[in-house]
Short mmCIF file of C-alpha atoms and ligand atoms in Angstrom, two decimals:
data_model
loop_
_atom_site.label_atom_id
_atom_site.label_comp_id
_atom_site.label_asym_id
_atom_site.label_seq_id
_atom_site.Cartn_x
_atom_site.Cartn_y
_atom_site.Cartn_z
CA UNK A 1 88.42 48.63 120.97
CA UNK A 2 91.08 46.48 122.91
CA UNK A 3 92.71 48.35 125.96
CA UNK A 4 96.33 47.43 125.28
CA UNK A 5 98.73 49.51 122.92
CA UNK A 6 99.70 48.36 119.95
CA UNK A 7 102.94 47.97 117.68
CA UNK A 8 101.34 50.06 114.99
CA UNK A 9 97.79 52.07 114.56
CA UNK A 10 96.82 52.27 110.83
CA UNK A 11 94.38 55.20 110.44
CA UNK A 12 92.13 54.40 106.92
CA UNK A 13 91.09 51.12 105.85
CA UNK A 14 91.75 52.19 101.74
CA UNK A 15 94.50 50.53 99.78
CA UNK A 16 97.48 52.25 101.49
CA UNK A 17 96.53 51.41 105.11
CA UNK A 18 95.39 48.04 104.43
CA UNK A 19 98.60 47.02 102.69
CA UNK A 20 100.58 48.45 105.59
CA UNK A 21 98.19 46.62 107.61
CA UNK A 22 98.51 43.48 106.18
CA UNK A 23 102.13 43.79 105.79
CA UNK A 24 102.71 44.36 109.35
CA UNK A 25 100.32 41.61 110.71
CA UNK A 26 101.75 38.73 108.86
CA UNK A 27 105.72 39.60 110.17
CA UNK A 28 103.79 39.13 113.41
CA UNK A 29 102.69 42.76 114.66
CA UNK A 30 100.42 43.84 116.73
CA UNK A 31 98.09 46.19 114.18
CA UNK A 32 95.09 48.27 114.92
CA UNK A 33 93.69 49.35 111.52
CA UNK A 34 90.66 52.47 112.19
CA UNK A 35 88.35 53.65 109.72
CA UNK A 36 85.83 55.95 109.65
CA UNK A 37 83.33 54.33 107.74
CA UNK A 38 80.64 52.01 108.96
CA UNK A 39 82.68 49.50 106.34
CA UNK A 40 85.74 49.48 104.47
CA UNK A 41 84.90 51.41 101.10
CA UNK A 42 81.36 52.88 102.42
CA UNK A 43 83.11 56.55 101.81
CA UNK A 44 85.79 55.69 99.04
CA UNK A 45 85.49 56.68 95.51
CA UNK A 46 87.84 55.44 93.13
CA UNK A 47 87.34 55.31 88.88
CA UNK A 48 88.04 52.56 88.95
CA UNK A 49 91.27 50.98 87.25
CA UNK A 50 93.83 49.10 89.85
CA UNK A 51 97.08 48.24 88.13
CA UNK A 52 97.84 44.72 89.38
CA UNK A 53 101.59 44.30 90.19
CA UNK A 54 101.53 46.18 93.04
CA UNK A 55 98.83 44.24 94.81
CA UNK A 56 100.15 41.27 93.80
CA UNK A 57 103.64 42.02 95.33
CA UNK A 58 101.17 41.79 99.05
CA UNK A 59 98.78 39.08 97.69
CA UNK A 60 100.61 36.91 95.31
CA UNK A 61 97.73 35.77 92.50
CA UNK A 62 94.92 38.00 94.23
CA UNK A 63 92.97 37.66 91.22
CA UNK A 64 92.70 33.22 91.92
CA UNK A 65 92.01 34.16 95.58
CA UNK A 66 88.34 33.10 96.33
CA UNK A 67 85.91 36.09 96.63
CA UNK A 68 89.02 38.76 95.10
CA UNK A 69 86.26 41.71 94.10
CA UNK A 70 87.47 42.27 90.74
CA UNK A 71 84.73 43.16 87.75
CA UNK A 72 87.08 42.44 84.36
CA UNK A 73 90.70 42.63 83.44
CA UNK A 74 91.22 45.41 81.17
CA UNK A 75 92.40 44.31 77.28
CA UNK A 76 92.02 47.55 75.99
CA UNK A 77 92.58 51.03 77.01
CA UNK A 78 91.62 53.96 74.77
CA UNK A 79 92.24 57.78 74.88
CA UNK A 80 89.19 59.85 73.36
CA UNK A 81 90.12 63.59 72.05
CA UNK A 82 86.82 65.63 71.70
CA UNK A 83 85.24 68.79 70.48
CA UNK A 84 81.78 69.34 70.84
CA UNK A 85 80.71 67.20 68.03
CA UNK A 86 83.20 65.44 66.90
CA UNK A 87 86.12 62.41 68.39
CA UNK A 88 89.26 61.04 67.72
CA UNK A 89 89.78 57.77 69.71
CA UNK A 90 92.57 55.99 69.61
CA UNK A 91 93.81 52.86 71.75
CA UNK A 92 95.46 49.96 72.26
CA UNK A 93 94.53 46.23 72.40
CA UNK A 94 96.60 42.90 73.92
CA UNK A 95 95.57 39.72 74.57
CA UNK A 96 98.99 40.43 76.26
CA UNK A 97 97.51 42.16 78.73
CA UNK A 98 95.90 38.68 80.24
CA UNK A 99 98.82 36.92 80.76
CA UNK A 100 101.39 36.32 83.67
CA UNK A 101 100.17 38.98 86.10
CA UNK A 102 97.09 40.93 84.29
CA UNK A 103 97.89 44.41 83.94
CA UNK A 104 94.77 45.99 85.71
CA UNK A 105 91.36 45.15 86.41
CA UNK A 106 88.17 47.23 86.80
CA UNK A 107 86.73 47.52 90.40
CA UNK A 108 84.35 48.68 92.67
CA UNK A 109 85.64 50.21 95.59
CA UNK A 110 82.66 49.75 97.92
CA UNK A 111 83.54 46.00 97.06
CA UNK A 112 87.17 45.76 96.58
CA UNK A 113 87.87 47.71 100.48
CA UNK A 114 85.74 45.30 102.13
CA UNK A 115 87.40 42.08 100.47
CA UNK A 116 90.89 43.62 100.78
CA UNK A 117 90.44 44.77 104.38
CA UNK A 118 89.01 40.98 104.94
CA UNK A 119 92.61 40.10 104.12
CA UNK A 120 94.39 42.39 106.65
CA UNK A 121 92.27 40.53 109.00
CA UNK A 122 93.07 37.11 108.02
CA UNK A 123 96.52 38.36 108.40
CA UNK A 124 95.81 39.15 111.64
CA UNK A 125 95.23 42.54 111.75
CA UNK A 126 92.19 43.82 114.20
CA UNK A 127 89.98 46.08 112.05
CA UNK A 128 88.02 48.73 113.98
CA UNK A 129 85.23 50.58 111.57
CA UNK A 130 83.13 53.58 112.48
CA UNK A 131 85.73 55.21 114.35
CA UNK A 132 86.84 58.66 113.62
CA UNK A 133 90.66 59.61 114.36
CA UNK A 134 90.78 63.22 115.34
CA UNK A 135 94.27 63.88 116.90
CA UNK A 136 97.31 62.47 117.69
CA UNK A 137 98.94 61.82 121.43
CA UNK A 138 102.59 63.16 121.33
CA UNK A 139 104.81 61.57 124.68
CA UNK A 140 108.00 62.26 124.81
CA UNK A 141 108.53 64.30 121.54
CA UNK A 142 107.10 62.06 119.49
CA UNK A 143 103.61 60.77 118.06
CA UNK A 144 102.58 57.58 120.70
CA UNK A 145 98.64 57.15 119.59
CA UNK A 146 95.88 58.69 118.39
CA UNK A 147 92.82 60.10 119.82
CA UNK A 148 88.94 59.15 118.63
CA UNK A 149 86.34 61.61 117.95
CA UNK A 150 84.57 59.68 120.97
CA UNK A 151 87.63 60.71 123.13
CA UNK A 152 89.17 57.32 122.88
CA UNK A 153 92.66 57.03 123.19
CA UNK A 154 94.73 54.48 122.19
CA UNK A 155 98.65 53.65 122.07
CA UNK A 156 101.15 52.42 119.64
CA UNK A 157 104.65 52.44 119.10
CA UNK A 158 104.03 53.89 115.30
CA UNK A 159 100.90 55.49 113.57
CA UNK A 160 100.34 55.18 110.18
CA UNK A 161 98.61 58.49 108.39
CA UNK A 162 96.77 56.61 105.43
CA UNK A 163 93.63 58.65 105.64
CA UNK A 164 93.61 60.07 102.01
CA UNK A 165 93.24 63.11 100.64
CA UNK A 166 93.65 66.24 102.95
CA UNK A 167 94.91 63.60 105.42
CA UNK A 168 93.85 65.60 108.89
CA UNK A 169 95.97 63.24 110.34
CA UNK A 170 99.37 64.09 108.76
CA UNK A 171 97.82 68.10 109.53
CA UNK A 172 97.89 66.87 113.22
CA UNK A 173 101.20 65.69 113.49
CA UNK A 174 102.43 69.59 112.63
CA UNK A 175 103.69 68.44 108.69
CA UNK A 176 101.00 69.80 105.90
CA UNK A 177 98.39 72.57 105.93
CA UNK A 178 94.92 71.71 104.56
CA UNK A 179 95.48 71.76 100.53
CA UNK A 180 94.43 74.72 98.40
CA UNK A 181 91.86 74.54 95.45
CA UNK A 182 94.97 74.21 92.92
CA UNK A 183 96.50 71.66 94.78
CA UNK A 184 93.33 69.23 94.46
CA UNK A 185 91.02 67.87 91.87
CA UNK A 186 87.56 66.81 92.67
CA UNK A 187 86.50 64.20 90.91
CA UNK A 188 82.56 62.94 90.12
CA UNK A 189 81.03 59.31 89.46
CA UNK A 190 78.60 57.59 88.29
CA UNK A 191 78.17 53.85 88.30
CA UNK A 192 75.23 52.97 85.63
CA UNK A 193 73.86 49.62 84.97
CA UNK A 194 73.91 47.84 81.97
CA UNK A 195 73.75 44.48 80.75
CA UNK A 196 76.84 42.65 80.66
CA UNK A 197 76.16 41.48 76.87
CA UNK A 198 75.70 44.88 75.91
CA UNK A 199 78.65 46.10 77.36
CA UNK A 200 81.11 43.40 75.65
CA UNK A 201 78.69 44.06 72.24
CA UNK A 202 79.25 48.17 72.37
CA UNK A 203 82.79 47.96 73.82
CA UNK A 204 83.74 44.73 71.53
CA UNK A 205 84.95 42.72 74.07
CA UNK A 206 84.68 39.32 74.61
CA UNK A 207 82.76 37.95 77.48
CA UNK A 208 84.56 38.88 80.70
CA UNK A 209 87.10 41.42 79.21
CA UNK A 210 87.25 45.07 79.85
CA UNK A 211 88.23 48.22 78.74
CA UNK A 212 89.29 51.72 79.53
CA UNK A 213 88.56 54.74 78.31
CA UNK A 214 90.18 58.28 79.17
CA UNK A 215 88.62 61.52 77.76
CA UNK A 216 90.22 65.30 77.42
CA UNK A 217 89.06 67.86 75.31
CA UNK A 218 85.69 69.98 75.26
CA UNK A 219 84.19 67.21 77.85
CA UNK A 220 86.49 69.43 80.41
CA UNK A 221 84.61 72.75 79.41
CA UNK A 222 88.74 74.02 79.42
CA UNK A 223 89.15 72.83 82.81
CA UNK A 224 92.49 70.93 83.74
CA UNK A 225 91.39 67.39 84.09
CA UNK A 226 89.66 64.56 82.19
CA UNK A 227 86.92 62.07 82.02
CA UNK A 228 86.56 58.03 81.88
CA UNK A 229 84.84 55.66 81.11
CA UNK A 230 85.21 51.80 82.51
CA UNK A 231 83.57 48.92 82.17
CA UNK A 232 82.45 46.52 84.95
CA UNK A 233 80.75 42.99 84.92
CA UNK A 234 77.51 44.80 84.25
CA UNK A 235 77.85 48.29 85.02
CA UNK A 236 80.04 51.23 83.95
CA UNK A 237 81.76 53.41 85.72
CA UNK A 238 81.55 57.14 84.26
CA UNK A 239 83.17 59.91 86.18
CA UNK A 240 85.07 62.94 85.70
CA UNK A 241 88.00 65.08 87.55
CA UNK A 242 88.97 68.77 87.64
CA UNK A 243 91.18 71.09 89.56
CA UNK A 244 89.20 72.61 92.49
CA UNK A 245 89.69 75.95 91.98
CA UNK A 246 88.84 75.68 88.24
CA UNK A 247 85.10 74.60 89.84
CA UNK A 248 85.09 77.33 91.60
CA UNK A 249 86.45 79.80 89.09
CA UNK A 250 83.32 78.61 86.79
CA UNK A 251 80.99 78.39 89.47
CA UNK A 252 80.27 74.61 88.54
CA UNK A 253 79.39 72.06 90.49
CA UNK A 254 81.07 68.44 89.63
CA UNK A 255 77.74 66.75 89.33
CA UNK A 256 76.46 68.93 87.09
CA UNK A 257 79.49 69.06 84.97
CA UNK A 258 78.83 64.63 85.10
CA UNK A 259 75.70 65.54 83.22
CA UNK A 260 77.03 67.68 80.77
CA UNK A 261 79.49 64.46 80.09
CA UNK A 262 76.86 62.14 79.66
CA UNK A 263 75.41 64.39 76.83
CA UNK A 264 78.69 64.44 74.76
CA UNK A 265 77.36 62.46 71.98
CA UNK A 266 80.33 60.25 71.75
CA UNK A 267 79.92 59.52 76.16
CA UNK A 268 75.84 59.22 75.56
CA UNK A 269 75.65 56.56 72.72
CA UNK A 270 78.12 54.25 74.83
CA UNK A 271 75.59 54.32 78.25
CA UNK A 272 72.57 55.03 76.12
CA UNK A 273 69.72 52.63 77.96
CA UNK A 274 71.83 52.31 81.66
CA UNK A 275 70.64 52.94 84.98
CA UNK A 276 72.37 55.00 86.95
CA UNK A 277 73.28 53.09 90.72
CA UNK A 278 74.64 55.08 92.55
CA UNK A 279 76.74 59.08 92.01
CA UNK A 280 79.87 59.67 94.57
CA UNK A 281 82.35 61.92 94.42
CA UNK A 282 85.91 62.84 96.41
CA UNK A 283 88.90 64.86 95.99
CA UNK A 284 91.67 63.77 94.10
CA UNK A 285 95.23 65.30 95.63
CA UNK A 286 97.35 66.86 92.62
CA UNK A 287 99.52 69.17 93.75
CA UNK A 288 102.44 66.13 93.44
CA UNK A 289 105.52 65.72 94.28
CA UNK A 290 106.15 69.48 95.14
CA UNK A 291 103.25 69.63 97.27
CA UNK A 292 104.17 66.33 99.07
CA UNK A 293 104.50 66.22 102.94
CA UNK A 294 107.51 65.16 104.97
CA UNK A 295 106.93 61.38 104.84
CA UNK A 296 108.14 60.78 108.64
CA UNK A 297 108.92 62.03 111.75
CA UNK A 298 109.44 60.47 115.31
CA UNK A 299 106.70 57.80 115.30
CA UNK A 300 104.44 58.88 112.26
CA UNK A 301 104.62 57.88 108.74
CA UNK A 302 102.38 58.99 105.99
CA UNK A 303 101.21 56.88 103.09
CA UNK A 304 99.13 57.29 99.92
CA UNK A 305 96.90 60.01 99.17
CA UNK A 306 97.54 61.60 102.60
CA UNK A 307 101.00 62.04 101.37
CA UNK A 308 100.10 63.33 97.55
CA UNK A 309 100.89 60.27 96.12
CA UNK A 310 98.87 60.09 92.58
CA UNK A 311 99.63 60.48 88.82
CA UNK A 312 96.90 61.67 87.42
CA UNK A 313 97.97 61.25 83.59
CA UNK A 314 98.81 57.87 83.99
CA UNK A 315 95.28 57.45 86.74
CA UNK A 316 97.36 56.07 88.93
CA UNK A 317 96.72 56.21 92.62
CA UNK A 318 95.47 53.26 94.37
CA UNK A 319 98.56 50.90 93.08
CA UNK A 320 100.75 54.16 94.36
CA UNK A 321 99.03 54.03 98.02
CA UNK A 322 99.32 50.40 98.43
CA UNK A 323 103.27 50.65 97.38
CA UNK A 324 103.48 53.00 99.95
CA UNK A 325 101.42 51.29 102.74
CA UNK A 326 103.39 47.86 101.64
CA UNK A 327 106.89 49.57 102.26
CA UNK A 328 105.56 51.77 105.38
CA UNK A 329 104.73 48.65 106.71
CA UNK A 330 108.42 46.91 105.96
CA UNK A 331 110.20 50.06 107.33
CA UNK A 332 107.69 49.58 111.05
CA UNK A 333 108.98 46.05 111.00
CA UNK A 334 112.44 46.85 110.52
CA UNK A 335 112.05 49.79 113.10
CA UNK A 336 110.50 47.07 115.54
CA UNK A 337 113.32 44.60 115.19
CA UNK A 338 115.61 47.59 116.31
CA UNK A 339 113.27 48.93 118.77
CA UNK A 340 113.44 52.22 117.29
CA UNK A 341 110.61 54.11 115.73
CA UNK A 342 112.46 57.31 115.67
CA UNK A 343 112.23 59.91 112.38
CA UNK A 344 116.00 58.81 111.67
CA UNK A 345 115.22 54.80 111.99
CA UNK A 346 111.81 55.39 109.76
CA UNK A 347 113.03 57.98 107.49
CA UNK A 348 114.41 54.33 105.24
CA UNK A 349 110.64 54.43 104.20
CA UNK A 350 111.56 57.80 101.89
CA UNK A 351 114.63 55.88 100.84
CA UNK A 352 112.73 52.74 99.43
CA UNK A 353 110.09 55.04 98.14
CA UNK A 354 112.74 56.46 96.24
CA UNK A 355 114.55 53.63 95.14
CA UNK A 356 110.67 52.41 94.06
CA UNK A 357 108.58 54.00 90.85
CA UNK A 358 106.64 56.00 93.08
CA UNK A 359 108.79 59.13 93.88
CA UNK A 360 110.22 59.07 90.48
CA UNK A 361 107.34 58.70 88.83
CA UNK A 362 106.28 62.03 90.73
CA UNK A 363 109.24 64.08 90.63
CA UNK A 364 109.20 63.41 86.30
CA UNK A 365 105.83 64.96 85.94
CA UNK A 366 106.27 67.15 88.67
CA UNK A 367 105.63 70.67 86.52
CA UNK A 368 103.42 69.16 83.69
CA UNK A 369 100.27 70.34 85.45
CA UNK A 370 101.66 73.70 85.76
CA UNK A 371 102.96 73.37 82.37
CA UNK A 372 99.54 72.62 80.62
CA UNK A 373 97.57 75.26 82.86
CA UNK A 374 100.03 78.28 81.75
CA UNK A 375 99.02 77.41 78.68
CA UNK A 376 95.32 79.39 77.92
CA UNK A 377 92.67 76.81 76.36
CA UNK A 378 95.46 73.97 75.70
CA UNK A 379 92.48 71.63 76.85
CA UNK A 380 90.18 73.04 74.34
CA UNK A 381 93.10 74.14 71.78
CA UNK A 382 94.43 71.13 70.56
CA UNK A 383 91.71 69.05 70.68
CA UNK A 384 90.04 71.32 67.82
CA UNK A 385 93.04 71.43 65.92
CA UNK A 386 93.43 67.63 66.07
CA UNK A 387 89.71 67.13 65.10
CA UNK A 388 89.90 70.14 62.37
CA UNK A 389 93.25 68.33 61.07
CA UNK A 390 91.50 64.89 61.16
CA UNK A 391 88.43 66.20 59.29
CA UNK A 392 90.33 67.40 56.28
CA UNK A 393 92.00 64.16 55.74
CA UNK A 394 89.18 61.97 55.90
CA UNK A 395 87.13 64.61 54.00
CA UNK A 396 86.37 63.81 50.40
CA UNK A 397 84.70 67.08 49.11
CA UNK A 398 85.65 67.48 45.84
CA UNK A 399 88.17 69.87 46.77
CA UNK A 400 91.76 69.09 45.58
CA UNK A 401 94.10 66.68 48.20
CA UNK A 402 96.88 69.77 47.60
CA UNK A 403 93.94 72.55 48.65
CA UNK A 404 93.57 70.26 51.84
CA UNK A 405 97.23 70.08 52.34
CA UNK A 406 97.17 73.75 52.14
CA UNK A 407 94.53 74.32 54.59
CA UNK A 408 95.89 71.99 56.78
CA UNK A 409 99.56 73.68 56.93
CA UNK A 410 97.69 77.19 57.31
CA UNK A 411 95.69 75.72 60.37
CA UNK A 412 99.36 74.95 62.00
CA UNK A 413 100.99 77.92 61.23
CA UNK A 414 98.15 80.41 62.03
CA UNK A 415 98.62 78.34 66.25
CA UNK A 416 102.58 78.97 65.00
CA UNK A 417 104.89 76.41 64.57
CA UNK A 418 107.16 77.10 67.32
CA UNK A 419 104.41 78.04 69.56
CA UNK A 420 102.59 74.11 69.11
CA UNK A 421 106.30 72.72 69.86
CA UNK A 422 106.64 75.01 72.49
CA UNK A 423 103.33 73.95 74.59
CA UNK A 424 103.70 70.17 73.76
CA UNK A 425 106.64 69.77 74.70
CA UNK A 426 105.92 69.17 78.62
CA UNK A 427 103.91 65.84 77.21
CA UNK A 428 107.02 64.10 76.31
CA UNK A 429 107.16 63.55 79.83
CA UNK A 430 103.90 61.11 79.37
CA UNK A 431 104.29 59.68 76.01
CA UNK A 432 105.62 56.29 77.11
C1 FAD B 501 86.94 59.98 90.79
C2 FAD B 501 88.26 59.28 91.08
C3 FAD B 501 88.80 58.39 90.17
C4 FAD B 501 90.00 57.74 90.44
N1 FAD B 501 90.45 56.79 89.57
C5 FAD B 501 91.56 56.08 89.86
C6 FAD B 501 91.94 54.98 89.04
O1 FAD B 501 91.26 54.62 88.08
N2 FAD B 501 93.07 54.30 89.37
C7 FAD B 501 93.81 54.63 90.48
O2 FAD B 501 94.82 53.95 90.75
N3 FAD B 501 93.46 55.66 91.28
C8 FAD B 501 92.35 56.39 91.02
N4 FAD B 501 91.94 57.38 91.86
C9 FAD B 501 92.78 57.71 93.02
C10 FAD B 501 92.61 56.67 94.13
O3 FAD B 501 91.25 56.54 94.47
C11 FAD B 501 93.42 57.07 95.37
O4 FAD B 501 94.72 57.43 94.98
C12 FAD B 501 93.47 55.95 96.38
O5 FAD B 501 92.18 55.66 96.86
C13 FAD B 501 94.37 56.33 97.56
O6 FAD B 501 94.30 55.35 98.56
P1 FAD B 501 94.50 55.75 100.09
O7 FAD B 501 94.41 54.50 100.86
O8 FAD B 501 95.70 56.59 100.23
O9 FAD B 501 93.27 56.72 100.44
P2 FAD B 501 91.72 56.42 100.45
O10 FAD B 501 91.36 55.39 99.45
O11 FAD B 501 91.04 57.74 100.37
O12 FAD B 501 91.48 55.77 101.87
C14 FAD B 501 91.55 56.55 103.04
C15 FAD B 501 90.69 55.90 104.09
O13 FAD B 501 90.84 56.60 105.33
C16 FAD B 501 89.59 56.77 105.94
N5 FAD B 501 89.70 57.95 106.81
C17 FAD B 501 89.88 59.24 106.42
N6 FAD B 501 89.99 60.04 107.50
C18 FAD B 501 89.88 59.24 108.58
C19 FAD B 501 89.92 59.47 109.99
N7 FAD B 501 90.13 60.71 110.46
N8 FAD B 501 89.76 58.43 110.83
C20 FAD B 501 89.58 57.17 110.35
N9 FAD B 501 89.53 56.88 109.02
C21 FAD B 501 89.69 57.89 108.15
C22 FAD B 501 88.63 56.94 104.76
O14 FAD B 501 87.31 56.68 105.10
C23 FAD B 501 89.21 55.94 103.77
O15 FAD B 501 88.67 54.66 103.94
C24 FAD B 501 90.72 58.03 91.64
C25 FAD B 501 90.17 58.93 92.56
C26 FAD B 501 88.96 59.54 92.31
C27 FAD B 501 88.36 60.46 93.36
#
């Protein structure tokens, strides 16, 4: 590592601190970007959908740049309601979706870090991997550097926190405990081959197009969370994500739960014949906006999933921490040009955050989690009623239509009326 301090030290080479990173070495910084793994991506785990605008506000057209490590833009995404044996699916398909800026694109992550990180470096940034951060240096009242788990120390004018979930770093600077089991999902993966033909055959795609697939219901066993289903170029990405402490209330372990998934029968027709790669698995942080840490303080800023920064119903996480890294970044060069990195010159990184879709986005769903988990069984609940509701109407039995009407209405009322508007009504928060 180079002896001389630097402008700013970005701790985590995922999509938050490479954004700052790459951000802050174009306007001309001096940026030291540290990550624990032996390569950007060797630890990260990610679905994996990335929603496109928000990369290509930091790399205009990524997806023409030589190399970009996408696997296919997504033209369809589907929601999948289940019960043990039986489905409703329903989704939605654009060509729309391919034009201007794509909307999102599968990826890898052990690809995508690597050729993103490649970027920060072009930009100038000096990338230093297989270095563990393990404290920070405070001078003066404020956070100067960071310390190595090899007792390396190293200075900077800023440091970035963008280490992820249960960010150790944003616990060293004094502003978050270690998150509890509610306040966390932990999500399993499973990358499986298959042939690229058969995906676009069983998926209906045509060649190079992908789609996503979200799944809720019985797959969850009545845990809060769902499952998904991606495509790749010729692999799919199969994973699913629970609270923590509903794990440990059941006394599950995520990769089991994985192979319950794959047994659905809707989940095992679609990767019937595929290889399974490679299994991975990370924690998700949920506890949102109310859990979130102070974003600053006198030299320290905290981006991405170090800060809380997901939303889960929409999966949306990744295009959050690079948002976040992108405008961290701005704010240090601002703070630079004024040659002040204090908590009241960087706290203009909350404002843009605010003034951006990320906090907003948070603060609306901010009690939908806690809304759906008051509610006993809503996982399991209305997915059976749905499916039980469906089955009558496409039922032709020789009973009367007016008998099914009647059984229908008396499958309602006997949840209660009130009671079904009642617990849905938190969703209106993620209809559009
Ligand atoms: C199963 C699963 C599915 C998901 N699906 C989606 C999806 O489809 N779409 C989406 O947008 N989001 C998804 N997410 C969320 C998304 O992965 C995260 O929101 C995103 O990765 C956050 O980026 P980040 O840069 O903040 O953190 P990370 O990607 O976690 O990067 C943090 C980096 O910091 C490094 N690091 C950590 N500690 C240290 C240290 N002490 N010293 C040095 N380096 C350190 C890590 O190795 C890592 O490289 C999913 C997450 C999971 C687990």
């Amino acid at each position: 590592m180079s002896e001389s301090s630097y402008d700013a030290i970005v701790v985590g080479a995922g999509p938050a601190g490479i954004s700052a990173a790459i951000v802050m070495a174009r306007a001309g910084l001096k940026v030291a970007l540290l990550e624990r793994g032996e390569y950007p991506g060797a630890k990260n785990v990610q679905g994996a959908v990335l929603y496109s605008r928000m990369l290509h506000e930091i790399l205009p057209d990524f997806w023409t740049m030589p190399g970009a490590a996408l696997e296919r833009p997504v033209v369809e995404q589907k929601t999948c309601v289940t019960t043990e044996d039986s489905w409703i699916t329903f989704g939605y398909k654009s060509l729309k979706f391919l034009q201007g800026i794509p909307n999102c694109y599968t990826i890898i992550r052990v690809k995508f870090d690597q050729w993103y990180a490649a970027q920060a470096e072009a930009a100038g940034a000096e990338l230093f991997c297989g270095v563990t951060v393990r404290e920070v240096i405070r001078k003066d009242g404020r956070i100067a550097g960071i310390k190595t788990s090899d007792g390396d120390e190293l200075e900077s004018s800023v440091v970035l926190a963008c280490d992820g979930a249960n960010s150790l770093l944003a616990q060293k600077a004094g502003l978050i405990d270690e998150l509890k089991p509610v306040e966390v999902a932990l999500g399993a993966k499973e990358v499986i081959a298959l042939d690229s033909k058969v995906i676009e055959d069983r998926f209906q795609l045509n060649p190079g197009e992908g789609s996503a697939m979200d799944i809720f219901g019985s797959v969850t066993l009545g845990m809060l969370g769902y499952a998904f289903l991606y495509t790749n170029k010729d692999s799919l990405s199969l994973g699913v994500g629970c609270r923590l402490s509903d794990y440990q209330a059941k006394g599950l372990r995520p990769s089991d739960h994985l192979e319950l998934v794959k047994r659905h029968p809707y989940v095992a027709k679609l990767i019937s014949g595929g290889k399974t790669l490679e299994y991975s698995s990370h924690l998700i942080p949920e506890g949102g906006f109310k859990s979130m840490p102070p974003l600053f303080s006198d030299g320290f800023l905290v981006a991405g999933d170090a800060a809380q920064m997901t939303n889960p119903p929409y999966r949306e996480g990744a295009n959050m921490a690079m948002t976040a890294g992108r405008l961290a970044g701005e704010t240090v060069i601002e703070a630079k040009k004024k040659g002040d990195f204090s908590a009241a010159a960087l706290s203009v990184y909350q404002l843009k955050l605010k003034a951006s879709y990320v906090l907003s986005d948070m603060e609306d769903i901010k009690d939908l989690e806690e809304a759906v988990a008051s509610v006993p069984g809503f996982l399991e609940a209305y997915p059976k009623l749905a499916c039980d509701l469906a089955h009558l109407r496409f039922s032709a039995d020789g009973v009367p239509k007016r008998q099914h009407l009647r059984q229908a209405f008396r499958l309602v009322a006997d949840r209660g009326f009130w009671r079904i508007a009642k617990d849905l009504w938190p969703l209106r928060k993620v209809a559009i």
